[in-house]
XYZ file of C-alpha atoms in Angstrom:
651
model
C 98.566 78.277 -5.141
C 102.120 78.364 -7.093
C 104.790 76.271 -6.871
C 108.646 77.547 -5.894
C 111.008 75.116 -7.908
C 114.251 76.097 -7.448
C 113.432 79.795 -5.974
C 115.900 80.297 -3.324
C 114.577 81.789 0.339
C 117.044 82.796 3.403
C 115.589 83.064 6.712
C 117.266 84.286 9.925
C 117.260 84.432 13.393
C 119.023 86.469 15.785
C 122.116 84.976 17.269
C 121.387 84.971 20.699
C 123.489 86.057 23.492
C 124.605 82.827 25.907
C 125.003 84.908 29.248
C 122.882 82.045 30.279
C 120.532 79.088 29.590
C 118.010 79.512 26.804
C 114.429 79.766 27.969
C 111.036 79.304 26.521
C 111.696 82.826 25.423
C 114.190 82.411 22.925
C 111.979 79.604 21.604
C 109.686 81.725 19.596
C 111.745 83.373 17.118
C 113.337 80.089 16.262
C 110.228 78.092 16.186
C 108.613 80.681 14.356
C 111.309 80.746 11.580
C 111.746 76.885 11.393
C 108.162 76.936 10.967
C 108.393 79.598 7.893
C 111.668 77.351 6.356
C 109.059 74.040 6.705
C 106.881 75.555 5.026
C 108.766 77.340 2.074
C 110.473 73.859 1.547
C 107.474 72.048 1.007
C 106.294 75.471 -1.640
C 109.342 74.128 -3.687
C 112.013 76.735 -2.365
C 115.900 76.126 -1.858
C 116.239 77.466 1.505
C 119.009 78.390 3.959
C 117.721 78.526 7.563
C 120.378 80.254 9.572
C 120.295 80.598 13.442
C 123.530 81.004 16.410
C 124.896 82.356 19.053
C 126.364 85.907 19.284
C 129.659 85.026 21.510
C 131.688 88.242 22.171
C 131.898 90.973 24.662
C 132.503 92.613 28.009
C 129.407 90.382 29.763
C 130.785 87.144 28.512
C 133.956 88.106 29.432
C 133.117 88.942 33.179
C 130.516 85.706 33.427
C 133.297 83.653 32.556
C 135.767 84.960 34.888
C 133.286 84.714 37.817
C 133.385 80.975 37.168
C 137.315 80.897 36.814
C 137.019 79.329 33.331
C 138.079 81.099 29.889
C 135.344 83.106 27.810
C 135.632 80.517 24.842
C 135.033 77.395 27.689
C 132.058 79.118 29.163
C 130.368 79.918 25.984
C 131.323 76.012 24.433
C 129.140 75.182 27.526
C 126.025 77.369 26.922
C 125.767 76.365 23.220
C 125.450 72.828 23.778
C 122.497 74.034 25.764
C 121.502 76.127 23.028
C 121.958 72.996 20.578
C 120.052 70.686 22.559
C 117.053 72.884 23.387
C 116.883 73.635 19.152
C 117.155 69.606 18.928
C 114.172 68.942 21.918
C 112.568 71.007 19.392
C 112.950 69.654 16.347
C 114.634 72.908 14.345
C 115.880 72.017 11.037
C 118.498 75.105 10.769
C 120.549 74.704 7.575
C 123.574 76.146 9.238
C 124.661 77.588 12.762
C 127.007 80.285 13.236
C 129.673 80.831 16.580
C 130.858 84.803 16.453
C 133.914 82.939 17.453
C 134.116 80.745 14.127
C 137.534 81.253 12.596
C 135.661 82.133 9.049
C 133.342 84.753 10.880
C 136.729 86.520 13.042
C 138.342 86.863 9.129
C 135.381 87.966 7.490
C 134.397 90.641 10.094
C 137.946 91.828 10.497
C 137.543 92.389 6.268
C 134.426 94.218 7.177
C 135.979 97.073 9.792
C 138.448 97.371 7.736
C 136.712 98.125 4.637
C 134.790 100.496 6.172
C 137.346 102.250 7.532
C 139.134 102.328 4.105
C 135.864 103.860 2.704
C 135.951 106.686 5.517
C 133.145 105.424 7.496
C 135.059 104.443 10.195
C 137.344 106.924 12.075
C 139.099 107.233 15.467
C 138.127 109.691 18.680
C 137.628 109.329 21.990
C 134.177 107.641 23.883
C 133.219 109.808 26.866
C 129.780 108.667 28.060
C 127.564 106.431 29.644
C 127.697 102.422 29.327
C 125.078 99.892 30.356
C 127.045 96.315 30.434
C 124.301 94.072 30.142
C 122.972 95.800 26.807
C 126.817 96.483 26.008
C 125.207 99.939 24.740
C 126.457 103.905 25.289
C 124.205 106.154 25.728
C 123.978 109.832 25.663
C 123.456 112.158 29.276
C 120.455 113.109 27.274
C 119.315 109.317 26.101
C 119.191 107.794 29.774
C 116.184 107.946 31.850
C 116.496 109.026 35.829
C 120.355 108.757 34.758
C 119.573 104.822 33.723
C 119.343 102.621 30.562
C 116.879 103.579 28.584
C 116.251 99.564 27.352
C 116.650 97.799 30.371
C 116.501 100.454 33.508
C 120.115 99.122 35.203
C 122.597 101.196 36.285
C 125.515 102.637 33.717
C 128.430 103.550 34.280
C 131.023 106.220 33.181
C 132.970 105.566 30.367
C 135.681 106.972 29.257
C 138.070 105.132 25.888
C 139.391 105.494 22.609
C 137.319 104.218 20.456
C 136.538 103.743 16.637
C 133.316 104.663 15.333
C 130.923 104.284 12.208
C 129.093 107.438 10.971
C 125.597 107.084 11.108
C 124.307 110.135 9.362
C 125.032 109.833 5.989
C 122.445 107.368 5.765
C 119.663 108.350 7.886
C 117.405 109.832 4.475
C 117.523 106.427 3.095
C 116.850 105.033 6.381
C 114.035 106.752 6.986
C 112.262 105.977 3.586
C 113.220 102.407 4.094
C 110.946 102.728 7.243
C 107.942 104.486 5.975
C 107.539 104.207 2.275
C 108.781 100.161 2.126
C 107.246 97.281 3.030
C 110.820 96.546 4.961
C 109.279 96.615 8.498
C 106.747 94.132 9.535
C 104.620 95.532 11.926
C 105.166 98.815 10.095
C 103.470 100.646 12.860
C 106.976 100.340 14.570
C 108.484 102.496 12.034
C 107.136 105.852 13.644
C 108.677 104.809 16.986
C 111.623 104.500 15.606
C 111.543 107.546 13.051
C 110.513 109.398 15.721
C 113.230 108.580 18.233
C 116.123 107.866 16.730
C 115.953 109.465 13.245
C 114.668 112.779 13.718
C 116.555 113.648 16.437
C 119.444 113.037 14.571
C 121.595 109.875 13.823
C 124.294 109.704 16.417
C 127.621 107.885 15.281
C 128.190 104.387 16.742
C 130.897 103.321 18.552
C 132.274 100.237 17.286
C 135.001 99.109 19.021
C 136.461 98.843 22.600
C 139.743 98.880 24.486
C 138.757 97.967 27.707
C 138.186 94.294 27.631
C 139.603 91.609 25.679
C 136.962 88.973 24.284
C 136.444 89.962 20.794
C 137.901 90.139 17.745
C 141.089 92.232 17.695
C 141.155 95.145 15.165
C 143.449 93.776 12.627
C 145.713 97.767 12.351
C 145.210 98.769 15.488
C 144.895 95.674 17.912
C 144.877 97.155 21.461
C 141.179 97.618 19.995
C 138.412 94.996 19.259
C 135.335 94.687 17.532
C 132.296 95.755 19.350
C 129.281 93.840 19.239
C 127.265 95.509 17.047
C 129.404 94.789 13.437
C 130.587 91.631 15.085
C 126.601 90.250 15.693
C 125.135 92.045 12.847
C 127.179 91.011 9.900
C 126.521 87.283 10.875
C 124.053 87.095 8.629
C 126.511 87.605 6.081
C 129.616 86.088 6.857
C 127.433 82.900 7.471
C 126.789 82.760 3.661
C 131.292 83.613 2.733
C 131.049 86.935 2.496
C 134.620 88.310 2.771
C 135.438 84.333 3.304
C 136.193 81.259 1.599
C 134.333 78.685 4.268
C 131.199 79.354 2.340
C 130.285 79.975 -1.273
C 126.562 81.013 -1.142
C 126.258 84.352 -0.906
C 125.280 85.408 -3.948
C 122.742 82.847 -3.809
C 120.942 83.732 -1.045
C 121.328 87.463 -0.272
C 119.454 89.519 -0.070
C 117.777 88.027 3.194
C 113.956 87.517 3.031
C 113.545 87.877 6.494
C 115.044 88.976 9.568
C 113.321 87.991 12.574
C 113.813 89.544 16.120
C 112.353 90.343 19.213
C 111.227 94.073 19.547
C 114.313 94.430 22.186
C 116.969 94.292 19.342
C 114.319 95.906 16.557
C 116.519 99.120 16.587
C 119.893 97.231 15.788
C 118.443 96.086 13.021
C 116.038 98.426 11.834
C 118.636 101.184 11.495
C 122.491 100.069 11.830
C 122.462 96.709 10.225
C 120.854 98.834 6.789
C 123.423 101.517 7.475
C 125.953 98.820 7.758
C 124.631 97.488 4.301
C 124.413 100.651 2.645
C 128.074 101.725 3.150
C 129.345 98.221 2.639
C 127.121 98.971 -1.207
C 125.288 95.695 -0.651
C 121.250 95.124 -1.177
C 119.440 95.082 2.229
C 117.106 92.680 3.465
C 113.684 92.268 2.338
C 111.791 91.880 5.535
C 112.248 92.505 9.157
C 109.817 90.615 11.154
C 109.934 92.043 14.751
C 107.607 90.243 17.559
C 107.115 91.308 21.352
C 107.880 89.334 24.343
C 106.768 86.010 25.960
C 105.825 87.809 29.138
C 105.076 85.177 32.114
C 101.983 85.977 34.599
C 102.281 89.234 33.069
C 106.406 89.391 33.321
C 108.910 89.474 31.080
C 110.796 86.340 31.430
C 113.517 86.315 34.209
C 115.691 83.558 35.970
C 114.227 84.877 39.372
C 110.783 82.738 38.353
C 112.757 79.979 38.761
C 112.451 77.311 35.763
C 108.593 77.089 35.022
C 109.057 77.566 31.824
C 111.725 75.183 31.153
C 111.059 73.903 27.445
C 112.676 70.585 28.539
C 110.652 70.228 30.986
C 107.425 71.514 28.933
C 108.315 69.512 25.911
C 108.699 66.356 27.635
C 105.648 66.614 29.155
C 103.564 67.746 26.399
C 105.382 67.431 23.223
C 107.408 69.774 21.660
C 104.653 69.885 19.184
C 102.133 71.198 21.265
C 104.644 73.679 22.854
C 105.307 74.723 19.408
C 101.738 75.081 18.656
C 100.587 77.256 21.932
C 103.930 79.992 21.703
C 103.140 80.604 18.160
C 99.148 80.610 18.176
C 99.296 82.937 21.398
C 102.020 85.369 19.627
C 100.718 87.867 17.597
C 103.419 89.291 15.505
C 104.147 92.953 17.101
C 102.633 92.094 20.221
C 103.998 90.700 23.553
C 102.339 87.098 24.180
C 101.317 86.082 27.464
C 102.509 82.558 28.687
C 101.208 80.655 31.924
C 100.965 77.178 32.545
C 97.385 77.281 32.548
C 96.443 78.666 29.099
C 99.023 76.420 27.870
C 97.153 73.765 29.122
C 94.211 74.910 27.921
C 95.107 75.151 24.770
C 96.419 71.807 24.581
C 92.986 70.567 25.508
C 90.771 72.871 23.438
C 92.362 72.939 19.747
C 94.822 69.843 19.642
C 93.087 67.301 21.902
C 89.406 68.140 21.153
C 89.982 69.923 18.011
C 92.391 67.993 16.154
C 92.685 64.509 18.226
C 89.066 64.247 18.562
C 88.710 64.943 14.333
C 91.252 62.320 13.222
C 90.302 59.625 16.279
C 86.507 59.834 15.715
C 87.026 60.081 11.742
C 89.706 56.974 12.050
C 87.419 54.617 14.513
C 84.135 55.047 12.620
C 85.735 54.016 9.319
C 87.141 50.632 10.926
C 83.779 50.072 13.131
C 81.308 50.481 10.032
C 83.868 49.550 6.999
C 86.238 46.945 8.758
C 89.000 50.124 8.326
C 88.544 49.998 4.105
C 86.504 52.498 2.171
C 83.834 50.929 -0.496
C 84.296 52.721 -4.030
C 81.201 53.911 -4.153
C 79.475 57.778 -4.148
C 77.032 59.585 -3.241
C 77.089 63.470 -2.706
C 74.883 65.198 0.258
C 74.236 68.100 1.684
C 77.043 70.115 3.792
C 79.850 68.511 1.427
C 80.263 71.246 -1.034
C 80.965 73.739 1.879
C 83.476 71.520 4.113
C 84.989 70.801 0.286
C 84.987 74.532 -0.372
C 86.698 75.466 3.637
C 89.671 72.910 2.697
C 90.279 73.816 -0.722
C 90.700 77.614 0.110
C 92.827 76.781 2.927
C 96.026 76.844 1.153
C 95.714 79.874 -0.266
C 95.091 81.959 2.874
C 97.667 80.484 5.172
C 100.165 81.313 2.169
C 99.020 84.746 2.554
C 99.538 85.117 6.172
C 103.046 83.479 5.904
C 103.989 86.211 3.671
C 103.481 88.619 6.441
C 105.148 86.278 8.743
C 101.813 86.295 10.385
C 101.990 83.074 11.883
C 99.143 82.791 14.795
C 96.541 83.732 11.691
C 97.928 81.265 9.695
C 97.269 78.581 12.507
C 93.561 80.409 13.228
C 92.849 79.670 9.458
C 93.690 76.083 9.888
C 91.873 75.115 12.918
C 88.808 76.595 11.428
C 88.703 74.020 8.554
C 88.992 71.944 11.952
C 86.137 73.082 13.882
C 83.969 72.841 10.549
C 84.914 69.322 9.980
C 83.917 68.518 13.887
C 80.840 70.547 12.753
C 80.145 68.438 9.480
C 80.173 64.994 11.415
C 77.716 66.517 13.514
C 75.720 67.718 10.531
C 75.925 64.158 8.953
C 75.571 62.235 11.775
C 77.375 59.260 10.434
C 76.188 57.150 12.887
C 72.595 57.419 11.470
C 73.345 56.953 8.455
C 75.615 53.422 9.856
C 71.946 52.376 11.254
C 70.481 51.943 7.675
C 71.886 49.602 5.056
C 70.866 51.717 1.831
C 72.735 54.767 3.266
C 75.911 52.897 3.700
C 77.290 54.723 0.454
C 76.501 58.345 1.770
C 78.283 56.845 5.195
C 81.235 56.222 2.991
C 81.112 59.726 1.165
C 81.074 61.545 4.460
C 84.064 59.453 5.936
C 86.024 59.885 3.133
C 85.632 63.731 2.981
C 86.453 63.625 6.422
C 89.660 62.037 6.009
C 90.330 64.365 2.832
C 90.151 67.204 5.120
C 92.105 65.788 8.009
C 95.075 64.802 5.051
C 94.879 68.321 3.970
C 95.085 70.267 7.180
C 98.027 67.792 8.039
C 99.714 68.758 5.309
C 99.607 72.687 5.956
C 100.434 71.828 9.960
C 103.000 69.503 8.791
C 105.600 72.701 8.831
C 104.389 73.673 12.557
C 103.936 70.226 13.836
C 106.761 68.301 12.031
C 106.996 65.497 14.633
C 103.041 64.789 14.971
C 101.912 65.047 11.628
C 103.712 62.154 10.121
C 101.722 60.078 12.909
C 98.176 61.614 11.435
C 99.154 60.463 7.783
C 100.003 56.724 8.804
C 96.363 56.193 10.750
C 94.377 58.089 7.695
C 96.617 55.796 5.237
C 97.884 58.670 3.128
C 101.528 58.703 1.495
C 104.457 61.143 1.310
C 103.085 62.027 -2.301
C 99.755 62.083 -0.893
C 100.200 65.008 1.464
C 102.654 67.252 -0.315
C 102.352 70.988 -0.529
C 100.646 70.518 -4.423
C 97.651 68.706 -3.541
C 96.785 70.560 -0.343
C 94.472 72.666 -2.164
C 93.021 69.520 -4.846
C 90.048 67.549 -2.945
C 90.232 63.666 -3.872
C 93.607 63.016 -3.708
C 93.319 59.730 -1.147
C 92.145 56.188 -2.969
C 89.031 55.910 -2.889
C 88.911 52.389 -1.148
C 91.386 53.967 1.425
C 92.872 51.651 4.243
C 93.172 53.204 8.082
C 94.839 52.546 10.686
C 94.086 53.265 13.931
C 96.727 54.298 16.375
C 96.861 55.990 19.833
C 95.289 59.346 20.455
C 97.493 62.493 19.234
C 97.087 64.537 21.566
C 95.517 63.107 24.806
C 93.488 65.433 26.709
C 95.323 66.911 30.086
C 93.469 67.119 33.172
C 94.329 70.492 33.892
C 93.705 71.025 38.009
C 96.079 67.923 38.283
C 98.627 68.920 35.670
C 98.640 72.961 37.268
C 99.358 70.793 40.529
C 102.251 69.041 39.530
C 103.804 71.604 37.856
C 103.284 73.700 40.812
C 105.612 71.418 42.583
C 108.520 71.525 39.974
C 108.215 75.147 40.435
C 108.742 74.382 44.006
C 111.770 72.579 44.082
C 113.547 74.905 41.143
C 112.682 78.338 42.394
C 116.066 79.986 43.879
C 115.560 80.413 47.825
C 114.992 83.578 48.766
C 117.568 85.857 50.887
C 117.109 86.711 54.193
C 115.363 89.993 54.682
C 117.365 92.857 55.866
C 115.373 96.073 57.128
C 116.125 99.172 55.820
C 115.110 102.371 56.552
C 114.381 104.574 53.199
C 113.756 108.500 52.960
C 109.766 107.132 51.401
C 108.828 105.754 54.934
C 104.303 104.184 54.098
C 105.481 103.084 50.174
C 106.139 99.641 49.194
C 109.358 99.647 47.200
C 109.483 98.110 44.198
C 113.090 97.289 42.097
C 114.041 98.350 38.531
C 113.315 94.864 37.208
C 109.574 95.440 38.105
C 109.186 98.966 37.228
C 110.695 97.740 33.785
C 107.836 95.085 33.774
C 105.306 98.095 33.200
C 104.677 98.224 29.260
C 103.751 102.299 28.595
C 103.170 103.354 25.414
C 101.534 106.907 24.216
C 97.876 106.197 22.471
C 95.473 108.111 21.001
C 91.712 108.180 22.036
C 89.854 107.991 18.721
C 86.375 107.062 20.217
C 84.719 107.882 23.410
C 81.069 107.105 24.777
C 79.729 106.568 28.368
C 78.778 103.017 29.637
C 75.139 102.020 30.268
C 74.798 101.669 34.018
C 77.688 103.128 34.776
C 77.818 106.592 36.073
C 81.952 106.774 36.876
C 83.165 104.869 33.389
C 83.459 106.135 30.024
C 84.478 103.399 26.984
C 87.918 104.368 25.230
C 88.951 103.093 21.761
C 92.342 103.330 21.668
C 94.879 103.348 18.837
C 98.559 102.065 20.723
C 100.217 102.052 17.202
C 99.542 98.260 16.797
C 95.721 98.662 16.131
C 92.291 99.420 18.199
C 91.523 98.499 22.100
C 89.096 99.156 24.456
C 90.011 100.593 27.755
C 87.093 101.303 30.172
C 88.567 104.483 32.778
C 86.261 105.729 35.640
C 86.673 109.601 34.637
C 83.073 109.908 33.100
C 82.865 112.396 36.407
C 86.021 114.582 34.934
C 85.333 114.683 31.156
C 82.905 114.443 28.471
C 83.687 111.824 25.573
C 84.466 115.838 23.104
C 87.127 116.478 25.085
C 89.046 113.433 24.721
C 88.609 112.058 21.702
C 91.735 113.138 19.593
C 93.547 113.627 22.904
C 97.076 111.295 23.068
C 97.595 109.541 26.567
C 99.536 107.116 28.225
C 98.624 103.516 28.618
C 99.915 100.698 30.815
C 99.357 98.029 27.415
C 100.753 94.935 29.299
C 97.759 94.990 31.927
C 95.889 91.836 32.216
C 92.409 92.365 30.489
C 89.274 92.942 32.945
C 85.243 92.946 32.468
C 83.904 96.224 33.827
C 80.057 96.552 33.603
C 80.034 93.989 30.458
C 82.807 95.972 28.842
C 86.008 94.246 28.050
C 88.784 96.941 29.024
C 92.277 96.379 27.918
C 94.564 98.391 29.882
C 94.290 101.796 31.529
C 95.384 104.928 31.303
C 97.612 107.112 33.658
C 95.744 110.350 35.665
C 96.602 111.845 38.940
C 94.038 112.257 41.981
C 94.606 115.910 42.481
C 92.657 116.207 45.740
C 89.879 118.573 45.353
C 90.535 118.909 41.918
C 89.255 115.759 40.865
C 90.923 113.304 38.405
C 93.435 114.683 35.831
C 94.265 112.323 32.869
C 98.343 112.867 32.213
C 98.402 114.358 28.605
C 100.827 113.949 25.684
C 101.327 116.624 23.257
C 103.276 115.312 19.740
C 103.870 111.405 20.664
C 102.881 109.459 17.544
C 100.739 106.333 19.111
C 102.568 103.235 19.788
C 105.433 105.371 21.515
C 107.220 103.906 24.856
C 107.576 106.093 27.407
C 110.794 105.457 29.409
């Protein structure tokens, strides 16, 4: 374990867009840095937590008209929603940026210019296509069936003058930032983006618009403003008085540490902000943390759900502790993260209420029903100690290591495992033996007071994800400030020895979870949108059920290669996959054992629907499936890919 004194440690989030109210999806990435900057405080580091809202732009713009208000009045409005949801859940951001700050509009009207100067930036003409809720152009070539490539909507023809940034000069150094750095975290998202947007060739970016007004003006040529992406991006820079005088701390705290985003905006950031950086002759980040989606019964988050997933509504119910705990347990990084009400719930009950609760409660009552609530002095060592000693002490060490790879769901695995082996050691000890017999009281006192040892330092590591409960935990084991700070987590025998508890209520009551689903269910039912009347309509695909963009876009595909292949006992039609989807192994179980033997596929590349709930098929987990075509007499055909590097979308 080593100690940070006076290291310094910047941490970002996006700035998010407020077209509308934040959701349990924006939650993550903030959580999940707050959590990091908790953490790093308590290792001794001077740290600058930045998070904010992104504030410009043609969608803001329109919003804002549609409610007869001015852009800057609509987005004061969302941002106080933004505020108050990072309040509810108790994020201790150093500093907030607005795109519309006075000290941001100077600095990033320095920036344009500077690159222009610097011949980065030049003038033509925009003639294209342009998807408004992305605010992105897009090639002919880049859309798919004619549509946004990231989100599926309609674009439309575009047609401007324009300034734009030249993105080639930097795509070598781009490219080795990607695959021969540690700058990318997953790095298995480096081919996909090597492979999409680098090798075909860096297009230059268009970075500024004439045909709206809400942004910042171009300061020699104002008919122009700012588009989003040097606006947004160089937030993370202006925040700290770059090209300002608001702020003095740049050359404190940049280079960044880590970036986090969501996988949507991974491309922004993975390539332009560094291009951005590198012409501006400024050191680029150290980390890019990029995370999938909270997807909801196996959707992406969307208003049309209706507010289920209201944090408000979750926190006050449950905490925002416990909300805090389930979103970043469930979220590996890389991966999309599925959120219902019910594994929430479940979780609740099956790591904080039995897990945790029931280790502090139980530990906490049996010292005040056999000792009065005081420890005796007294000794004596037993059997099972020196392991649950060995589990805590160790602790430290290994969540540090997963917080360096912003791994943040092991981290919290690690810790409840010292949990579930000291719910194991009372079990092992069985203090209430021991209570029954007056020359084992000492050994009863030994075993309660590793007990609480462990409990004070599992707090302390949980402290950074569970900042409003843990403080509770330390006042019923009796421990002080001192007592559970980051330099004796990993230094058994910290707490007096004649320690004092204190009982208090339960932590983390238990939830009965068919009542709780049913109450929930009916705030679902009085906040879902009513539905529109039903018009028929007669389509040229008379027998198919038709399905809109938003669900087609719900369908994960991604190219993956078949590395293993055997048949399943007792089952004539299945063969067992292992699949590598870029982010590691699966196991997919496909009924083509009829079609092909397990030599011709392994090595074969194919496409998989990743975001399928899993399924037991003849004892086999299967995780997914993979696309083939009934071709009548023919049999089954598995759809092929030839050259797609695994962990590719297809579009």
């Amino acid at each position: 374990m080593q100690k940070h004194n006076g290291e310094n440690y910047y941490i970002t989030t996006p700035i998010y867009y407020p077209s509308g109210n934040p959701h349990i999806g924006h939650c993550y990435t903030t959580v999940a840095c707050d959590s990091i900057a908790r953490y790093r405080r308590m290792q001794g580091y001077d740290v600058m937590f930045l998070t904010g809202t992104d504030e410009h732009g043609l969608k803001i713009e329109q919003k804002a008209a549609e409610k007869g208000i001015t852009p800057k009045e609509y987005v004061d409005d969302v941002v106080k929603k933004f505020k108050s949801l990072w309040e509810c859940m108790n994020i201790s951001y150093d500093r907030y940026i607005r795109t519309t700050d006075d000290y941001h509009v100077e600095s990033v009207q320095k920036i344009f210019k500077k690159l222009y100067d610097k011949g980065y930036i030049y003038k033509g003409e925009y003639k294209g296509k342009y998807c408004t809720p992305c605010e992105s152009f897009w090639t002919e070539s880049q859309l798919v069936d004619g549509k946004c490539p990231d989100c599926g909507r309609e674009v439309t023809e575009a047609k401007e003058e324009a300034y734009f940034f030249k993105m080639s000069p930097f795509a070598d150094r781009i490219e080795k930032l990607l695959t021969e750095t540690d700058f990318l975290q997953p790095k298995t998202r480096a081919v996909e983006l090597v492979n999409n947007f680098i090798k075909p060739g860096l297009e230059d970016l268009c970075v500024s618009r004439t045909s709206f007004k809400w942004g910042i003006p171009v300061t020699f040529d104002t008919k122009h403003v700012v588009y989003v992406w040097i606006d947004a991006l160089s937030n993370y820079i202006t925040a700290l008085g770059y090209d300002n005088e608001h702020y003095n701390d740049f050359d404190k705290f940049w280079p960044a540490d880590v970036h986090m985003v969501a996988k949507d905006i991974m491309r922004f950031h993975a390539i332009i902000w560094p291009a951005m950086l590198m012409a501006l002759d400024l050191p680029l980040p150290k980390h890019l943390a990029v995370h999938g989606w909270i997807t909801f019964n196996g959707q992406k988050m969307s208003k049309s759900l209706g507010n289920v997933v209201d944090p408000f509504i979750l926190s006050e119910r449950y905490g925002a502790d416990a909300i805090r705990y389930h979103i970043m347990r469930e979220m590996a990084l890389g991966a999309d993260s599925s959120f219902s009400n019910e594994i929430m719930i479940n979780r609740i009950n099956s790591d904080l209420a039995n897990g945790l609760g029931n280790l502090v409660s139980r530990t906490v009552a049996m010292v005040e029903k056999y000792f009065g609530g005081t420890l005796p002095t007294e000794r004596e060592s037993g059997e099972f100690d020196d392991d649950l000693i060995a589990c805590a002490t160790s602790l430290s060490d290994k969540v540090d290591s997963f917080l360096d790879q912003t791994q943040l769901n092991n981290a919290l695995a690690e810790i409840f495992k010292v949990v579930s082996r000291a719910n194991k050691y009372i079990d092992e000890t069985t203090p209430w033996i021991l209570a029954k017999d007056e020359n084992k009281k000492i050994r009863l006192a030994t075993v309660l007071y590793n007990l609480l040892e462990t409990i004070r330092i599992v707090s302390s590591l949980l402290s950074a994800f569970m900042p409003t409960t843990m403080p509770k935990v330390w006042e019923q084991i009796g421990a002080t400030e001192t007592d559970v700070s980051y330099e004796n987590s990993a230094t058994f025998g910290i707490l007096p020895k004649n320690i004092t508890v204190h009982k208090g209520e339960a932590i983390f009551p238990r939830i009965d979870v068919d009542k709780e689903i049913e109450e929930l269910n009916k705030i679902i039912g009085s906040q879902k949108p009513s539905e529109p009347e039903k018009t028929e309509e007669k389509t040229e695909h008379e027998g198919l059920s038709l399905i809109g963009i938003d669900d087609f876009m719900n369908v994960e595909l991604r190219a993956a290669k078949i590395t293993a292949c055997e048949p399943i006992k007792r089952a004539k039609k299945l063969l067992k996959l292992t699949l590598d989807d870029g982010n590691g192994e699966r196991t997919v179980a496909s009924g083509i054992a009829k079609f092909y033997t397990p030599d011709e596929l392994i090595g074969k590349t194919v496409i998989l629907v990743a975001n399928l709930k899993p399924a037991v098929l003849c004892g086999v987990e299967s995780n997914g499936m993979i696309l083939a075509a009934d071709d009548g007499d023919d049999g089954i055909k598995v759809v092929f890919l030839d050259g797609v590097n695994p962990g590719a979308r297809i579009k």
